[in-house]
Coordinates of C-alpha atoms and ligand atoms in Angstrom, one line a residue:
M15 CA -83.2 51.8 81.2
E16 CA -82.8 49.6 78.1
V17 CA -85.6 49.3 75.5
N18 CA -86.0 46.8 72.6
A19 CA -83.6 47.3 69.7
Q20 CA -84.7 49.6 66.9
H21 CA -83.6 48.4 63.5
Y22 CA -82.2 50.6 60.7
D23 CA -80.7 50.0 57.3
D24 CA -77.9 52.4 58.0
I25 CA -76.4 54.0 61.1
I26 CA -73.9 56.8 61.0
I27 CA -71.9 57.4 64.2
G28 CA -70.5 61.0 64.5
C29 CA -71.7 64.1 62.7
G30 CA -68.4 65.1 61.0
K31 CA -68.2 66.4 57.4
A32 CA -68.5 62.9 55.9
G33 CA -71.3 61.8 58.2
K34 CA -73.5 64.8 57.9
T35 CA -73.2 64.8 54.1
L36 CA -73.7 61.1 53.8
A37 CA -76.9 61.0 55.9
P38 CA -79.2 62.9 53.5
A39 CA -77.7 61.0 50.6
L40 CA -78.6 57.6 52.2
V41 CA -82.1 58.9 53.0
A42 CA -82.5 60.0 49.4
D43 CA -81.5 56.5 48.3
G44 CA -84.4 55.1 50.2
R45 CA -82.5 53.8 53.2
K46 CA -83.9 54.0 56.8
T47 CA -81.0 55.9 58.3
A48 CA -80.1 57.2 61.7
L49 CA -77.2 59.6 62.6
V50 CA -76.0 59.5 66.2
E51 CA -74.1 62.5 67.4
R52 CA -73.0 62.8 71.0
S53 CA -73.6 66.5 71.6
L54 CA -76.0 69.1 70.3
N55 CA -73.0 71.5 70.5
M56 CA -71.2 69.4 68.0
I57 CA -73.9 69.3 65.3
G58 CA -71.9 69.7 62.1
G59 CA -68.8 68.2 63.7
G60 CA -65.4 69.5 64.7
C61 CA -64.8 71.7 61.6
I62 CA -67.6 74.2 62.2
N63 CA -67.7 74.0 66.0
I64 CA -64.1 73.7 67.4
A65 CA -61.7 73.6 64.4
C66 CA -61.5 75.2 60.9
I67 CA -64.3 77.7 61.1
P68 CA -63.7 79.2 64.6
T69 CA -59.9 79.3 64.0
K70 CA -60.2 81.0 60.6
T71 CA -62.8 83.5 62.1
M72 CA -60.2 84.4 64.7
V73 CA -57.4 84.5 62.2
A74 CA -59.5 87.1 60.3
S75 CA -59.5 89.3 63.5
A76 CA -55.8 88.9 64.0
N77 CA -55.1 89.9 60.4
I78 CA -57.3 93.0 60.8
A79 CA -55.2 94.0 63.9
N80 CA -52.1 93.5 61.8
T81 CA -53.4 95.6 58.9
V82 CA -54.3 98.4 61.3
R83 CA -50.9 98.2 63.0
K84 CA -49.1 98.4 59.6
S85 CA -51.4 101.0 58.1
A86 CA -48.9 103.9 58.2
A87 CA -46.8 102.0 55.7
Y88 CA -49.7 102.4 53.2
G89 CA -50.1 106.1 53.9
V90 CA -53.0 105.7 56.3
Q91 CA -52.6 107.0 59.8
S92 CA -54.4 105.1 62.6
N93 CA -53.9 104.6 66.3
T94 CA -52.2 101.5 67.6
P95 CA -55.0 98.8 67.6
T96 CA -56.4 97.5 70.9
V97 CA -57.7 94.0 70.7
N98 CA -60.7 93.1 72.8
L99 CA -60.4 89.3 73.0
A100 CA -63.9 88.9 74.5
E101 CA -65.3 90.6 71.4
V102 CA -63.2 88.5 69.1
I103 CA -64.5 85.4 70.8
Q104 CA -68.1 86.8 70.6
R105 CA -67.7 87.2 66.8
K106 CA -66.3 83.7 66.6
R107 CA -69.3 82.3 68.6
A108 CA -71.8 84.0 66.4
V109 CA -70.2 82.6 63.2
V110 CA -70.1 79.1 64.7
Q111 CA -73.6 79.3 66.0
G112 CA -75.0 80.4 62.6
M113 CA -73.3 77.5 60.9
R114 CA -74.4 75.0 63.6
E115 CA -78.0 76.1 63.3
M116 CA -77.9 75.8 59.5
N117 CA -76.5 72.2 59.9
L118 CA -79.1 71.3 62.4
H119 CA -81.9 72.6 60.2
N120 CA -80.5 70.5 57.2
L121 CA -80.1 67.4 59.3
E122 CA -83.5 67.6 60.9
T123 CA -85.1 68.2 57.5
A124 CA -83.4 65.0 56.2
L125 CA -83.6 62.8 59.2
G126 CA -86.4 64.0 61.5
H127 CA -86.3 62.0 64.8
E128 CA -83.5 59.8 63.4
L129 CA -81.0 62.5 64.3
I130 CA -80.2 61.0 67.7
I131 CA -78.2 63.0 70.3
G132 CA -76.3 60.5 72.4
T133 CA -72.9 58.7 72.7
A134 CA -72.7 55.5 70.7
R135 CA -70.8 52.3 71.7
F136 CA -70.8 48.9 70.1
V137 CA -72.3 46.2 72.3
A138 CA -72.3 43.4 69.7
P139 CA -71.5 43.1 66.0
K140 CA -73.9 45.5 64.1
T141 CA -75.5 46.6 67.4
I142 CA -74.9 49.9 69.3
A143 CA -76.1 51.3 72.6
V144 CA -76.7 55.0 72.6
T145 CA -76.5 56.8 75.9
T146 CA -78.5 60.1 75.7
T147 CA -77.6 63.2 77.7
E148 CA -80.4 62.3 80.2
G149 CA -78.6 59.0 80.8
N150 CA -81.1 56.8 78.9
N151 CA -79.9 53.9 76.8
R152 CA -81.2 52.9 73.4
L153 CA -80.2 49.8 71.5
L154 CA -80.0 50.3 67.8
T155 CA -79.1 47.7 65.1
A156 CA -78.3 48.2 61.4
E157 CA -77.2 46.3 58.3
R158 CA -74.5 48.9 57.7
F159 CA -72.5 51.2 59.9
F160 CA -70.5 54.3 59.0
I161 CA -68.1 55.6 61.7
N162 CA -67.2 59.3 61.6
T163 CA -66.2 60.1 65.2
G164 CA -63.1 62.2 64.5
T165 CA -60.3 63.1 66.9
R166 CA -59.5 65.1 70.0
P167 CA -56.3 66.9 71.2
L168 CA -53.5 64.4 72.0
I169 CA -52.0 65.2 75.4
P170 CA -48.4 64.0 75.9
S171 CA -47.4 62.4 79.2
I172 CA -45.0 65.0 80.6
P173 CA -44.4 65.2 84.3
G174 CA -46.4 68.0 86.0
L175 CA -48.4 68.9 82.8
T176 CA -51.8 67.8 84.2
E177 CA -51.3 69.4 87.6
A178 CA -50.0 72.7 86.0
G179 CA -52.9 72.9 83.6
F180 CA -52.8 73.8 79.9
L181 CA -54.9 75.1 77.0
T182 CA -56.0 73.0 74.0
S183 CA -57.1 74.2 70.6
E184 CA -60.7 74.2 72.1
S185 CA -60.1 76.0 75.4
I186 CA -57.8 78.7 73.9
M187 CA -60.7 79.8 71.7
E188 CA -62.8 80.6 74.9
L189 CA -60.2 82.8 76.5
E190 CA -61.6 86.3 77.1
H191 CA -58.3 87.9 78.3
L192 CA -55.2 88.1 76.3
P193 CA -52.3 85.9 77.5
E194 CA -49.3 88.0 78.4
H195 CA -47.0 85.3 77.1
L196 CA -48.2 82.2 75.3
I197 CA -46.0 79.2 75.1
V198 CA -47.0 76.9 72.3
L199 CA -46.0 73.2 72.5
G200 CA -45.9 71.8 69.0
S201 CA -44.8 73.5 65.7
G202 CA -47.3 71.9 63.4
Y203 CA -50.6 73.3 61.9
I204 CA -52.5 74.1 65.1
G205 CA -49.4 75.5 66.9
L206 CA -48.4 77.9 64.2
E207 CA -51.9 79.2 63.4
F208 CA -52.5 80.0 67.1
A209 CA -49.0 81.3 67.5
Q210 CA -49.3 84.0 64.8
M211 CA -52.9 84.8 65.8
F212 CA -52.1 85.5 69.4
R213 CA -48.9 87.4 68.5
R214 CA -51.0 89.6 66.3
F215 CA -53.5 90.1 69.1
G216 CA -50.6 91.3 71.2
S217 CA -49.3 88.4 73.3
G218 CA -45.7 87.4 73.5
V219 CA -45.3 84.0 71.9
T220 CA -42.7 81.2 72.1
V221 CA -43.1 78.0 70.0
I222 CA -41.5 74.8 71.2
G223 CA -40.7 72.2 68.6
Q224 CA -39.3 68.7 69.1
N225 CA -37.5 68.6 65.7
E226 CA -34.9 70.9 64.2
Q227 CA -37.5 71.9 61.6
I228 CA -41.0 73.2 62.1
L229 CA -43.7 71.7 59.8
S230 CA -41.8 68.4 59.6
Q231 CA -43.7 67.2 56.5
Q232 CA -42.5 70.2 54.4
D233 CA -39.2 70.7 52.5
P234 CA -36.6 72.4 54.7
D235 CA -36.4 75.6 52.5
I236 CA -40.2 76.1 52.9
A237 CA -40.2 75.4 56.6
I238 CA -37.3 77.8 57.1
A239 CA -39.1 80.5 55.1
V240 CA -42.2 80.1 57.3
Q241 CA -40.1 80.3 60.5
R242 CA -38.3 83.4 59.3
L243 CA -41.6 85.3 58.6
L244 CA -43.1 84.2 61.9
E245 CA -39.9 85.4 63.6
K246 CA -40.4 88.8 61.8
D247 CA -43.7 88.9 63.5
G248 CA -41.9 88.6 66.8
I249 CA -42.5 84.9 67.6
E250 CA -39.7 83.1 69.3
F251 CA -38.8 79.4 68.5
L252 CA -37.1 76.9 70.8
L253 CA -36.5 73.9 68.5
K254 CA -35.0 70.4 69.0
A255 CA -36.4 70.7 72.5
K256 CA -37.8 68.1 74.8
V257 CA -40.0 69.2 77.7
L258 CA -38.8 67.5 80.9
R259 CA -41.3 68.9 83.3
V260 CA -44.0 71.5 83.7
D261 CA -44.8 73.5 86.9
R262 CA -47.2 76.3 87.8
T263 CA -46.1 78.9 90.3
G264 CA -48.4 81.9 90.9
N265 CA -49.3 83.2 87.5
E266 CA -46.5 81.6 85.6
T267 CA -46.2 78.2 83.9
I268 CA -42.6 77.1 83.9
L269 CA -41.3 74.5 81.4
Q270 CA -38.0 72.7 82.0
T271 CA -36.7 71.8 78.6
Q272 CA -33.6 69.9 77.3
V273 CA -32.0 71.3 74.1
G274 CA -29.0 69.2 73.2
D275 CA -27.0 68.9 76.3
R276 CA -28.4 72.2 77.8
E277 CA -31.3 72.6 80.1
I278 CA -33.4 75.7 79.4
S279 CA -36.2 77.0 81.6
L280 CA -39.0 78.8 79.9
Q281 CA -41.8 80.9 81.6
G282 CA -45.1 82.0 80.2
S283 CA -48.5 83.0 81.5
H284 CA -50.3 80.3 79.4
L285 CA -49.4 77.0 77.7
L286 CA -51.1 75.7 74.6
V287 CA -50.6 72.0 73.9
A288 CA -50.8 71.3 70.1
V289 CA -48.9 68.1 69.4
G290 CA -51.3 66.2 67.2
R291 CA -54.6 64.4 67.6
A292 CA -55.9 61.2 69.3
P293 CA -58.7 59.2 67.6
N294 CA -62.1 59.0 69.3
T295 CA -62.2 55.2 69.2
E296 CA -62.0 54.1 72.9
S297 CA -65.6 55.0 73.8
L298 CA -66.8 53.1 70.7
N299 CA -65.9 49.7 72.2
L300 CA -64.9 48.6 68.8
A301 CA -63.8 45.2 70.2
A302 CA -67.5 44.3 70.5
A303 CA -67.9 44.7 66.7
G304 CA -64.5 43.2 66.0
V305 CA -63.3 46.3 64.1
A306 CA -59.5 46.5 63.9
T307 CA -57.4 49.6 64.8
D308 CA -53.8 50.5 64.3
T309 CA -51.3 51.0 67.1
R310 CA -52.4 54.6 67.6
G311 CA -56.1 53.6 67.8
F312 CA -57.1 54.8 64.3
I313 CA -59.5 52.5 62.5
Q314 CA -57.9 50.5 59.7
V315 CA -59.7 50.7 56.4
S316 CA -59.3 49.5 52.8
D317 CA -58.9 52.0 49.9
R318 CA -62.7 51.9 49.7
L319 CA -62.8 52.8 53.4
E320 CA -64.3 49.5 54.6
T321 CA -63.0 48.1 57.9
N322 CA -62.0 44.5 58.4
I323 CA -65.7 43.8 59.2
P324 CA -67.8 43.8 56.1
G325 CA -70.6 46.3 56.3
I326 CA -68.7 48.7 58.6
W327 CA -66.9 51.7 57.1
A328 CA -64.8 54.5 58.7
L329 CA -64.7 58.0 57.3
G330 CA -62.8 61.2 58.1
D331 CA -59.9 61.6 60.6
I332 CA -60.8 58.4 62.4
N333 CA -59.5 56.2 59.6
G334 CA -56.0 57.5 60.0
G335 CA -55.9 59.4 56.6
P336 CA -54.9 63.1 56.1
Q337 CA -56.7 65.2 58.7
Y338 CA -58.6 67.8 56.7
T339 CA -62.3 68.6 56.3
H340 CA -62.0 68.3 52.5
I341 CA -60.6 64.8 52.8
S342 CA -63.5 63.8 55.1
L343 CA -65.8 65.2 52.3
D344 CA -63.9 63.1 49.8
D345 CA -64.4 60.0 51.9
Y346 CA -68.1 60.7 51.7
R347 CA -67.7 60.9 47.9
T348 CA -66.0 57.5 47.9
I349 CA -68.8 55.9 49.9
K350 CA -71.5 57.5 47.8
A351 CA -69.9 56.4 44.5
N352 CA -69.5 52.8 45.6
L353 CA -72.7 52.2 47.7
I354 CA -75.2 54.5 46.1
D355 CA -74.1 55.3 42.5
G356 CA -72.9 51.8 41.7
G357 CA -69.4 53.1 40.9
D358 CA -65.9 52.0 41.8
R359 CA -64.0 54.8 43.5
S360 CA -60.9 54.4 45.7
T361 CA -58.9 56.7 47.9
R362 CA -55.7 55.6 46.2
D363 CA -53.6 58.3 44.4
R364 CA -55.9 61.2 45.3
L365 CA -54.3 64.6 45.4
V366 CA -54.4 66.1 48.8
P367 CA -54.3 69.9 48.9
S368 CA -53.8 71.8 52.1
C369 CA -53.4 75.3 53.4
L370 CA -51.8 76.5 56.7
F371 CA -53.7 79.7 57.5
I372 CA -50.9 81.9 58.6
D373 CA -50.4 85.2 56.9
P374 CA -49.1 84.9 54.2
E375 CA -50.6 81.4 53.7
L376 CA -48.7 78.2 53.0
A377 CA -50.5 76.0 50.5
H378 CA -49.3 72.7 49.3
V379 CA -50.4 70.0 46.8
G380 CA -48.8 66.7 45.7
L381 CA -45.2 65.7 46.5
T382 CA -42.5 67.7 48.2
E383 CA -39.1 67.8 46.7
T384 CA -37.9 65.3 49.3
E385 CA -40.8 62.9 48.6
A386 CA -40.3 63.1 44.8
Q387 CA -36.6 62.3 45.2
Q388 CA -37.4 59.4 47.6
Q389 CA -39.9 58.0 45.1
G390 CA -37.1 58.0 42.4
Y391 CA -38.4 60.6 40.1
A392 CA -36.0 62.6 37.9
I393 CA -37.1 66.1 38.8
R394 CA -36.8 69.7 37.9
V395 CA -37.4 72.3 40.6
A396 CA -38.6 75.9 40.1
K397 CA -38.4 78.5 42.8
V398 CA -39.1 82.2 43.0
D399 CA -39.5 84.7 45.8
A400 CA -43.0 86.0 46.4
S401 CA -41.6 89.5 45.8
A402 CA -41.3 88.7 42.1
V403 CA -45.1 88.7 41.8
P404 CA -46.3 92.2 40.8
R405 CA -49.6 91.7 42.8
A406 CA -47.5 90.9 45.9
R407 CA -45.7 94.3 45.5
T408 CA -48.9 96.3 45.1
L409 CA -50.3 94.7 48.3
G410 CA -47.0 95.1 50.3
Q411 CA -47.1 91.3 50.8
T412 CA -43.7 90.4 49.4
D413 CA -42.6 87.8 52.0
G414 CA -42.7 84.2 50.8
L415 CA -41.5 81.6 48.4
L416 CA -43.1 79.8 45.5
K417 CA -41.8 76.3 44.6
A418 CA -42.8 73.6 42.1
I419 CA -41.5 70.1 41.4
V420 CA -41.9 68.8 37.9
D421 CA -41.3 65.3 36.4
A422 CA -38.3 65.9 34.1
D423 CA -39.4 63.0 31.8
T424 CA -43.1 63.9 31.3
G425 CA -43.3 67.7 32.2
R426 CA -46.1 66.9 34.6
I427 CA -46.3 68.8 37.9
L428 CA -45.5 66.4 40.8
G429 CA -46.0 68.9 43.6
C430 CA -46.2 72.6 44.5
S431 CA -45.8 74.7 47.7
L432 CA -46.8 78.3 47.7
L433 CA -46.0 80.6 50.6
C434 CA -47.6 83.8 49.6
H435 CA -50.7 86.0 49.8
E436 CA -53.8 84.0 48.9
A437 CA -51.8 80.8 48.4
G438 CA -54.8 78.8 49.5
E439 CA -56.7 80.1 46.5
V440 CA -53.8 80.0 44.0
I441 CA -52.9 76.4 44.7
S442 CA -56.3 75.2 43.3
T443 CA -55.2 76.3 39.8
V444 CA -52.0 74.2 40.1
Q445 CA -54.1 71.3 41.4
M446 CA -56.5 71.4 38.5
V447 CA -53.6 71.3 36.0
M448 CA -52.2 68.3 37.9
Q449 CA -55.6 66.6 38.0
A450 CA -56.1 67.1 34.2
Q451 CA -52.6 65.6 33.8
M452 CA -51.5 68.6 31.7
P453 CA -47.8 69.6 31.5
Y454 CA -46.4 72.5 33.5
T455 CA -46.2 74.6 30.3
V456 CA -49.9 75.2 30.6
L457 CA -49.2 77.4 33.6
R458 CA -46.0 78.8 32.1
D459 CA -47.7 80.0 28.9
G460 CA -51.4 80.4 29.8
I461 CA -52.8 84.0 29.8
L462 CA -53.4 84.9 33.4
T463 CA -55.0 88.1 34.6
H464 CA -52.5 90.9 35.5
P465 CA -51.9 91.8 38.3
T466 CA -53.2 88.8 40.3
M467 CA -51.4 86.4 42.6
T468 CA -52.2 83.6 40.2
E469 CA -50.1 85.4 37.6
G470 CA -47.2 84.4 39.9
L471 CA -47.6 80.9 38.4
N472 CA -46.5 82.2 34.9
I473 CA -43.4 83.5 36.7
L474 CA -42.8 80.4 38.7
F475 CA -43.1 77.9 35.9
S476 CA -41.0 80.1 33.5
K477 CA -38.0 79.4 35.8
L478 CA -37.8 75.8 34.5
Ligands
LIG524 C1 -57.9 73.8 65.6 C2 -58.1 73.0 64.3 C3 -58.1 73.7 63.1 C4 -58.3 73.0 61.9 N1 -58.3 73.7 60.7 C5 -58.6 73.1 59.6 C6 -58.6 73.8 58.4 O1 -58.5 75.0 58.3 N2 -58.9 73.1 57.2 C7 -59.1 71.8 57.2 O2 -59.3 71.2 56.2 N3 -59.0 71.0 58.4 C8 -58.7 71.7 59.5 N4 -58.7 71.0 60.7 C9 -58.9 69.5 60.6 C10 -60.4 69.2 60.5 O3 -61.1 69.9 61.6 C11 -60.7 67.8 60.6 O4 -60.0 67.1 59.6 C12 -62.2 67.5 60.3 O5 -63.0 68.2 61.3 C13 -62.4 66.0 60.4 O6 -63.8 65.7 60.4 P1 -64.3 64.3 60.6 O7 -65.3 64.1 59.5 O8 -63.3 63.3 60.8 O9 -65.1 64.3 62.0 P2 -65.3 65.5 63.2 O10 -65.6 66.8 62.6 O11 -64.1 65.3 64.1 O12 -66.6 65.0 63.8 C14 -66.7 63.8 64.6 C15 -68.0 63.9 65.4 O13 -68.2 62.6 66.1 C16 -68.8 62.9 67.3 N5 -68.5 61.7 68.2 C17 -67.3 61.3 68.6 N6 -67.5 60.1 69.3 C18 -68.8 59.8 69.2 C19 -69.6 58.7 69.8 N7 -69.0 57.7 70.4 N8 -70.9 58.7 69.5 C20 -71.5 59.8 68.9 N9 -70.8 60.8 68.4 C21 -69.5 60.8 68.5 C22 -68.1 64.2 67.8 O14 -68.9 64.8 68.8 C23 -68.0 65.0 66.5 O15 -69.1 65.8 66.3 C24 -58.5 71.6 61.9 C25 -58.5 70.9 63.1 C26 -58.3 71.6 64.3 C27 -58.3 70.8 65.6
LIG525 N1 -55.2 74.8 58.2 C1 -55.4 73.5 58.3 O1 -55.8 72.8 57.3 C2 -55.3 72.8 59.6 C3 -55.2 73.6 60.8 C4 -55.1 73.0 62.0 C5 -55.1 71.6 62.1 N2 -55.2 70.9 60.9 C6 -55.1 69.4 60.9 O2 -55.1 68.9 62.3 C7 -53.9 68.1 62.4 C8 -53.4 68.2 63.8 O3 -52.7 69.4 64.0 P1 -51.5 69.5 65.1 O4 -50.8 70.8 64.9 O5 -52.0 69.1 66.4 O6 -50.6 68.3 64.6 P2 -49.4 68.3 63.6 O7 -49.1 66.9 63.3 O8 -49.6 69.2 62.4 O9 -48.2 68.9 64.4 C9 -47.8 68.5 65.7 C10 -46.4 68.9 66.0 O10 -46.1 68.6 67.3 C11 -44.8 68.0 67.4 N3 -44.8 67.3 68.6 C12 -45.3 66.1 68.9 N4 -45.0 65.7 70.2 C13 -44.4 66.7 70.7 C14 -43.8 67.0 72.0 N5 -44.0 66.1 73.0 N6 -43.1 68.1 72.2 C15 -43.0 69.0 71.2 N7 -43.5 68.9 70.0 C16 -44.2 67.7 69.8 C17 -44.7 67.3 66.1 O11 -43.3 67.1 65.8 C18 -45.4 68.1 65.1 O12 -44.5 69.1 64.6 C19 -52.9 68.6 61.4 O13 -52.0 67.6 61.0 C20 -53.9 68.9 60.2 O14 -54.1 67.8 59.5 C21 -55.3 71.5 59.7

């Protein structure tokens, strides 16, 4: 049943990191604001419910299992660990639920009844219809719209895949029994984090990649170092492989693959598909609003995140930028600066840090060596094994590689990749030096606490 349209100053569609942070800021700015989120189970967005937080909670369990398994090397005797996946999942659910409740409380406090649970679709420019879970329709209009609807797993069209069945990053985190042998299709972020996690829980794991190199955006030396340490964990890789067909027979999923001119058949108890993300744009009926998308369906935006339609902005993964929660948060900062604080902030030239949460972690900021060369910089490259860092030795965490790319003319750091214990923390120090536009010598000569992993930066930059 349709009712008369309700009018708002601002409507946010999707409760991702950007949307949930922007809503209270708009309210505080005196705007009559509604936030439309399609599911109560997704309050707070993908990050806390089905992505970063649940995965990192489960990675913590996997790392505990690994520590126990290796304890004898530290002089501590223990039994071989037994992983109860149902309890790991229970712990994950508790962490997620706690964060979702906190987000719900914050949003209800800021928005009251203007937090609307339902799926939004445009029916006219600046007008949406919201279908609630009970099937009711509400018409809402607003002067300004902010789209923050995120992504979902991309499912490739491979013969037999749908019929055979498969796991995604969401369903794999609801498994209560350990897969005997997990095949992971995709050698990117999601594929590698789950591959190591399930290997450490006790599953056999094979990763299939379509390129010769895993982590295709990284430099080859870094990607190879990651592959080697995952192989040390017992993970197998089948690279440069194209999956021709998937079948399910009894308890086995069988993948027919082509590697060069050879056909290789692979069997596993479970298959995880992790080959990228598709944008949640179809259900929005963007055509009714005239909002333009790219060929993959992501919304096209300016460097101020405005779409081709004045008064409609797109934030987070949906705008085709880097897919990280901290980037979605930065999109919020851009909108706040320009629309609330009267500033002039753009997304151009922002530094994008990232961390792949395997153990040891791979953190990156700025340009890779390949990118720096392609952009025509004269560069100097520093590299050092993680084993050179005293803290790594005390911890028995000596696998890894530290690498920095420096502009030979200015001494400024162009990029850095750290594959080492606590890399995700250490990279922030490098990022701050880059942001302050200081020369690399600050990290070479600065007094850093001994013995810490950050002290490794003294060692790395003294190689130049
Ligand atoms: C398994 C996994 C692990 C990850 N780990 C990390 C990590 O460790 N660190 C990191 O930085 N990033 C990580 N990411 C990426 C990160 O999760 C995303 O970049 C981030 O969640 C993007 O948030 P967003 O603001 O774009 O929106 P999202 O968080 O995707 O939220 C979009 C919201 O919109 C809602 N919605 C969609 N369509 C509609 C509609 N029509 N009407 C109403 N509501 C709608 C959805 O229900 C959802 O709640 C991970 C991703 C995955 C999949
Ligand atoms: N720690 C983190 O910050 C974190 C963790 C998970 C996800 N994420 C974000 O989510 C995004 C999506 O992750 P993802 O792993 O799905 O994507 P991804 O882009 O990182 O990796 C996808 C991989 O799948 C491969 N691929 C594509 N089609 C294939 C096919 N048909 N067969 C075999 N391989 C194929 C690609 O070559 C690529 O290596 C990431 O890019 C990242 O931005 C971040």
